[in-house]
Short mmCIF file of C-alpha atoms (C1' of nucleotides) in Angstrom, two decimals:
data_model
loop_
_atom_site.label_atom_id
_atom_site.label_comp_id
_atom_site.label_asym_id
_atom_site.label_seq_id
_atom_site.Cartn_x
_atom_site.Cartn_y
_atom_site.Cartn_z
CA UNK P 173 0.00 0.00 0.00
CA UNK P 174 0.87 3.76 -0.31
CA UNK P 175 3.03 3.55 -3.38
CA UNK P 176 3.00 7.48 -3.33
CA UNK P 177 3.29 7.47 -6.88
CA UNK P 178 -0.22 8.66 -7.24
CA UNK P 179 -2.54 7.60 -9.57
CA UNK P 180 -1.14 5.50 -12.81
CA UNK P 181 -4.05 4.65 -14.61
CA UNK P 182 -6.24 6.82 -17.10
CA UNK P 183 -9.62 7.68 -16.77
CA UNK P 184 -11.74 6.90 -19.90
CA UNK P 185 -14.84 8.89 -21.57
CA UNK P 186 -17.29 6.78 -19.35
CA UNK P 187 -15.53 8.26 -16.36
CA UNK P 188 -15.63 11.45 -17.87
CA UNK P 189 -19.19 11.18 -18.41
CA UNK P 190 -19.58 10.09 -14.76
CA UNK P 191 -17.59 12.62 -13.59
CA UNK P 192 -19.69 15.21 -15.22
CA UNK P 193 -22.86 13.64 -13.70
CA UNK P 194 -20.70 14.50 -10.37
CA UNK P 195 -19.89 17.51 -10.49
CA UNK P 196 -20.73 19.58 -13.60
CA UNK P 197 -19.38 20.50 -16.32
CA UNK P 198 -17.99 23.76 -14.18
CA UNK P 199 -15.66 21.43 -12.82
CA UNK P 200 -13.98 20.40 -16.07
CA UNK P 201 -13.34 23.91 -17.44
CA UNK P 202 -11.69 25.14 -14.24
CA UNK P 203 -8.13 24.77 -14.61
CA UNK P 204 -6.39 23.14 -12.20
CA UNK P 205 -9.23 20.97 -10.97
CA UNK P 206 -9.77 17.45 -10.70
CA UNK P 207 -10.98 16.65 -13.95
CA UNK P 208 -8.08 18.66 -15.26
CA UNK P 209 -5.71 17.13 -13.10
CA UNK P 210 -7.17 13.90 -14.32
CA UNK P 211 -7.08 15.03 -18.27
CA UNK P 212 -3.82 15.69 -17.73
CA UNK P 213 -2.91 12.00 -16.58
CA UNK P 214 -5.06 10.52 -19.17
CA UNK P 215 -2.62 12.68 -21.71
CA UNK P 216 0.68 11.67 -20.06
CA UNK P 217 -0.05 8.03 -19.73
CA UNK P 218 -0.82 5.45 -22.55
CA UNK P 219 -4.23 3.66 -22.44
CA UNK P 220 -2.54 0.25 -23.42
CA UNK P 221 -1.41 -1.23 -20.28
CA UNK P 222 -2.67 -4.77 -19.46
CA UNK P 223 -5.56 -4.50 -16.99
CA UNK P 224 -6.13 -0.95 -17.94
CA UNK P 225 -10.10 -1.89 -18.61
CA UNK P 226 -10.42 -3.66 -14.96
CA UNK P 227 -8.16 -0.25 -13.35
CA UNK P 228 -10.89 1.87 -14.91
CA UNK P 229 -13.89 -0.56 -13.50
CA UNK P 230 -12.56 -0.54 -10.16
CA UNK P 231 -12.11 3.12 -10.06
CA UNK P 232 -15.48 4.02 -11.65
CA UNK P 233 -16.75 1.32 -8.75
CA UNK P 234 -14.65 3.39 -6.03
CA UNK P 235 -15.80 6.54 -7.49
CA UNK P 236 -19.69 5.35 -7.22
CA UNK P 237 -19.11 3.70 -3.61
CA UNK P 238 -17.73 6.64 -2.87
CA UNK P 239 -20.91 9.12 -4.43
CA UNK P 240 -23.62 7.07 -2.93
CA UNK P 241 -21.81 7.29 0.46
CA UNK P 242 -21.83 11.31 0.12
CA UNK P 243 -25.10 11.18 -0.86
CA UNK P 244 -26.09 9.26 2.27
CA UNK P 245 -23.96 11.95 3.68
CA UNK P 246 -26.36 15.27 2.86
CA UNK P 247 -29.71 12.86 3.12
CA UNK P 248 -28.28 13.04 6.72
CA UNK P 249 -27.41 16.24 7.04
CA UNK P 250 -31.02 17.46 5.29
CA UNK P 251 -32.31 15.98 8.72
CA UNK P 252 -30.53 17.51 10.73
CA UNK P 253 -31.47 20.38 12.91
CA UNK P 254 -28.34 23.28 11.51
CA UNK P 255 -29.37 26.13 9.33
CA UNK P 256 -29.50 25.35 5.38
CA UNK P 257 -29.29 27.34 3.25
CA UNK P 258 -26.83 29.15 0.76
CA UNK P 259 -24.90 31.76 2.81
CA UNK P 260 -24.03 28.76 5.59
CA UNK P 261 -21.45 26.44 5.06
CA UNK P 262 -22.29 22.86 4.73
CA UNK P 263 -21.24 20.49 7.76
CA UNK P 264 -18.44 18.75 7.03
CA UNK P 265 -18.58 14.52 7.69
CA UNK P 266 -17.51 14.07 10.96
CA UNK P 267 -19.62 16.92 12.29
CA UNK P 268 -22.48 15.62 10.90
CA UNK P 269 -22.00 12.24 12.34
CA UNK P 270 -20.89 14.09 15.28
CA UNK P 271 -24.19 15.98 15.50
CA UNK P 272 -26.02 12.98 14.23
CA UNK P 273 -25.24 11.18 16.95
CA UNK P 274 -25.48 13.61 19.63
CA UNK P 275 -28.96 14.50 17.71
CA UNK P 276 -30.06 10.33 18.56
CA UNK P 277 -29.05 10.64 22.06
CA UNK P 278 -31.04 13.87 22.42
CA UNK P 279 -33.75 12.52 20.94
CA UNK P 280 -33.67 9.23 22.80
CA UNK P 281 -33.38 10.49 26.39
CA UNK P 282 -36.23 13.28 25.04
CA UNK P 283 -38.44 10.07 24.30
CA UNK P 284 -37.83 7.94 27.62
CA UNK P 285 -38.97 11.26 29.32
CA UNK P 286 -42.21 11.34 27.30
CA UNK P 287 -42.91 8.12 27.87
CA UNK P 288 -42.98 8.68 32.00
CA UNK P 289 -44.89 12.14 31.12
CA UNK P 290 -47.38 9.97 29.49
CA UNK P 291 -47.51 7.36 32.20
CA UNK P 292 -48.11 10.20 34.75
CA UNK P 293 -50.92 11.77 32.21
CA UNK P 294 -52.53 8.55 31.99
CA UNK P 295 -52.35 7.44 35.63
CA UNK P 296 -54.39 10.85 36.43
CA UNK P 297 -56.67 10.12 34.00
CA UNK P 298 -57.34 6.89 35.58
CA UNK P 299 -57.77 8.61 39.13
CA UNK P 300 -59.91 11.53 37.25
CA UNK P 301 -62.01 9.75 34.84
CA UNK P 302 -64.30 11.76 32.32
CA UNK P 303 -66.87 11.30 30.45
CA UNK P 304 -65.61 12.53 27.36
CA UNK P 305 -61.97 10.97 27.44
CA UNK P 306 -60.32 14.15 28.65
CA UNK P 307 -58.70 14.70 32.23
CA UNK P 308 -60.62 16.40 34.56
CA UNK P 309 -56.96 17.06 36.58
CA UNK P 310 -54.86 16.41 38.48
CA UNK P 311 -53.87 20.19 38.24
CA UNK P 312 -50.63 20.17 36.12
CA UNK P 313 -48.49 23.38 35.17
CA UNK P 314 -48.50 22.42 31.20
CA UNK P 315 -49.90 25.82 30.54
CA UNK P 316 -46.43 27.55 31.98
CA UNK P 317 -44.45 25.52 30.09
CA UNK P 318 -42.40 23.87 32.92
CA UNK P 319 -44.11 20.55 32.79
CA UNK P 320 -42.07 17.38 33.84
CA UNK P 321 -39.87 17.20 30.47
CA UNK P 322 -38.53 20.56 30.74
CA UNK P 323 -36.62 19.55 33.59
CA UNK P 324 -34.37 17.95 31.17
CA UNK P 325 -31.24 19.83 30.27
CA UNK P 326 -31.43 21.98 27.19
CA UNK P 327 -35.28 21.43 27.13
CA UNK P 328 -38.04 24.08 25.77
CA UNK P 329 -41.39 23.14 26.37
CA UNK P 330 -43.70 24.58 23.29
CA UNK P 331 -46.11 27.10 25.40
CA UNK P 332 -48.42 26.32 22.45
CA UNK P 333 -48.54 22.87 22.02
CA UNK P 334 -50.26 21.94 25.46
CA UNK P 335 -52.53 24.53 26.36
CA UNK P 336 -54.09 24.67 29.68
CA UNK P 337 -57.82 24.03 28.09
CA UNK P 338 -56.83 20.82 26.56
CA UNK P 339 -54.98 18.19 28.86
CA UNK P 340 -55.57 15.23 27.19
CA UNK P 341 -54.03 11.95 25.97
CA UNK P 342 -53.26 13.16 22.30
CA UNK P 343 -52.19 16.75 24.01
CA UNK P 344 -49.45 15.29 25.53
CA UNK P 345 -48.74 12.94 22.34
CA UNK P 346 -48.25 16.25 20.21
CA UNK P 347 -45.47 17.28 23.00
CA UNK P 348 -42.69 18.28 21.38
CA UNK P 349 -39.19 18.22 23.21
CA UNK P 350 -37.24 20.93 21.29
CA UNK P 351 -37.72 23.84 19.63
CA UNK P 352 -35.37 24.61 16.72
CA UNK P 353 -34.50 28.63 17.18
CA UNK P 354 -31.06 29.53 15.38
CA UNK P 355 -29.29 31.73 17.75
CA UNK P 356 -25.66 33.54 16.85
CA UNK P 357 -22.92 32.36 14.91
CA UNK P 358 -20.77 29.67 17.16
CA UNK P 359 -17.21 31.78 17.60
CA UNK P 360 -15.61 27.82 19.44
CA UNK P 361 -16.46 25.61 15.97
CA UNK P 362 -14.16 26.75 13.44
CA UNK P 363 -12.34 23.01 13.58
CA UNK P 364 -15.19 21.11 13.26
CA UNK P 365 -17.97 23.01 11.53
CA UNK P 366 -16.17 26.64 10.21
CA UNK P 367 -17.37 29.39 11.97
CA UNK P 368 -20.13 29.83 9.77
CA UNK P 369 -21.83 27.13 11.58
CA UNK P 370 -25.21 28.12 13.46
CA UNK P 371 -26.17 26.51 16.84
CA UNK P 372 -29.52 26.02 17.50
CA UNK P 373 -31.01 26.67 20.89
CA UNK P 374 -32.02 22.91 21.93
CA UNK P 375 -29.81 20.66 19.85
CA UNK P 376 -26.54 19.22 21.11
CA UNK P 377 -23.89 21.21 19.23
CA UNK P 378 -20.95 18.21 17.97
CA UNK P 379 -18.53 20.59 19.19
CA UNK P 380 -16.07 19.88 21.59
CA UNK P 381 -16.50 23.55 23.42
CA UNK P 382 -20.18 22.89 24.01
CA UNK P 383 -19.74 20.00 25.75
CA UNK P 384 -16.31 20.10 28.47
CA UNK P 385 -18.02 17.49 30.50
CA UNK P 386 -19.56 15.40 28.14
CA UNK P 387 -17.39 11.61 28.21
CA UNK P 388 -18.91 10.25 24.39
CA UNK P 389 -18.24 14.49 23.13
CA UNK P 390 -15.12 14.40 24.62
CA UNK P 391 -13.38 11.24 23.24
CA UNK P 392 -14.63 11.98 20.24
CA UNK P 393 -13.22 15.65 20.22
CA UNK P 394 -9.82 14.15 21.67
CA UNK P 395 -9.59 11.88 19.08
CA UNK P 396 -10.08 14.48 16.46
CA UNK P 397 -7.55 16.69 18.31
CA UNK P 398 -5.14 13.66 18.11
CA UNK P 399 -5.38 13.32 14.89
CA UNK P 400 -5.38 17.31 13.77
CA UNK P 401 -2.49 17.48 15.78
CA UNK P 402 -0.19 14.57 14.14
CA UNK P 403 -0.67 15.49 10.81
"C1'" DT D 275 0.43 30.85 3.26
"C1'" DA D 276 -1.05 27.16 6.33
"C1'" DG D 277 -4.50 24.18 7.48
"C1'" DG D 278 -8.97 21.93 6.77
"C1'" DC D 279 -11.77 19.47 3.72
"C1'" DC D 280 -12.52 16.85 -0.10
"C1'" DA D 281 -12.32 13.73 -4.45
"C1'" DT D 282 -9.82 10.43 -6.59
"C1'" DC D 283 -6.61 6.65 -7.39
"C1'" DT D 284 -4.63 2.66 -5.68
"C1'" DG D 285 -3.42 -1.75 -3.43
"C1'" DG D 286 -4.73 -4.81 0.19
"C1'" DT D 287 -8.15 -7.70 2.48
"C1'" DC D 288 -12.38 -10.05 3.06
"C1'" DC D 289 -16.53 -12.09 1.40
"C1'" DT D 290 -19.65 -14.42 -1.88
"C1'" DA N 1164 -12.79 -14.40 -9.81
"C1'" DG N 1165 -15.07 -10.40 -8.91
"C1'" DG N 1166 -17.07 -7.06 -5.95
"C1'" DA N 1167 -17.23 -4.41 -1.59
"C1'" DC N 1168 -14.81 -2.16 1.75
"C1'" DC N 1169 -10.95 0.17 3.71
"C1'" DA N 1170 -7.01 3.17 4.38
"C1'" DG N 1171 -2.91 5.64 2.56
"C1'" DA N 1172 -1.27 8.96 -0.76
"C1'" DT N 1173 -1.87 12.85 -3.58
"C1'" DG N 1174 -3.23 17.23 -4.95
"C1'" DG N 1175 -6.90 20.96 -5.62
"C1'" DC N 1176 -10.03 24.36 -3.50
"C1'" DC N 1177 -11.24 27.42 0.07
"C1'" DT N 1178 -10.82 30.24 4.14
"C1'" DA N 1179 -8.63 32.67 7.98
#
DNA sequence: TAGGCCATCTGGTCCT
DNA sequence: AGGACCAGATGGCCTA
């Protein structure tokens, strides 16, 4: 492995084709860019050599592999909760997995708390049955918007989605954990996500500065300093 | 200009 | 044997 020759085999017009599919035809006028850099080795280097055909099969395969993973990549990052959008820089890989998976723990911890907000809603409703499938109490403080789940850290409870005249079973299923409100430009994620990156208000940031104490965040954010730092 | 990010090529390994 | 997956190497683009 790691001949550090570079690349020794041509690309042919399928690749070129594919390429093009990849990246536009931009990408192929701009001097100095990969197709170029690419044209330029197809020039330099015959197109006779013995297994030539199965080097450019492999390499087309790589190249798809390679395109379906990225476009796993932004179907990811559509979900996630970051601002989109033209004028802000696109996550890179890692933080996007980073924030994917801080995103799935967020989520997850935000669903074990509904459940017990639901088994407290329905246990009332057994002690306060009414006739037409509503609570009659216990008295809860949903209207003020400091019900059970907003105990959790980094938790905004929706004023609006439980209102104080409707306490019932599909109230609390329409409970939403998070709100998604951009606030200012991060100034401690120019590693990770550029600076351009935008927190939002209720979503674990994959940033090692947002989270000094957190052990997953923090091995993570080590490792990537480990590795920045050996290059 | 340095550093981060990325696409691509390539050879190795594993699996079917 | 062929395909999928992986990691190293290389070099271009972009931003601070």
């Amino acid at each position: 492995m790691g001949d550090s020759g570079g690349p020794k085999f041509l690309h042919s017009q399928m690749f070129e084709a594919f390429s093009k599919e990849l990246r536009g035809q931009q990408d192929e006028r701009r001097p100095g860019s990969r197709q170029a850099r690419q044209n330029v080795r197809a020039d330099s280097e015959g197109a006779d050599e013995d297994g030539h055909e199965l080097r450019l099969k492999v390499n087309s395969r790589e190249r798809k592999r390679m395109h379906d993973l990225n476009l796993a990549m932004d179907g990811l990052r559509e979900v996630m909760p970051y601002s989109h959008g033209p004028s802000v820089r696109k996550l890179s890989k890692i933080a996007t997995l980073m924030l994917a998976r801080n995103y799935i723990v967020m989520l997850s911890s935000s669903l074990e708390e509904m459940k017990k907000l639901v088994s407290e809603v329905y246990a009332g409703h057994q002690k306060y049955p009414t006739h037409c499938g509503q609570l009659a109490g216990p008295p809860a403080p949903l209207a003020g918007h400091h019900g059970p789940a907003s105990s959790l850290p980094g938790m905004v409870v929706p004023t609006t989605v439980l209102p104080a005249s409707n306490t019932s079973c599909l109230a609390a299923a329409n409970y939403l954990p998070f709100r998604p409100v951009a606030h200012d430009v991060h100034p401690g994620a120019p590693v990770l996500m550029g600076s351009s990156y935008r927190h939002f208000s209720d979503v674990p940031c994959p940033c090692a500065g947002c989270h000094p104490g957190g052990p997953h965040m923090t091995r993570a954010a080590a490792h990537l300093t480990a590795l920045n730092t050996n290059k």
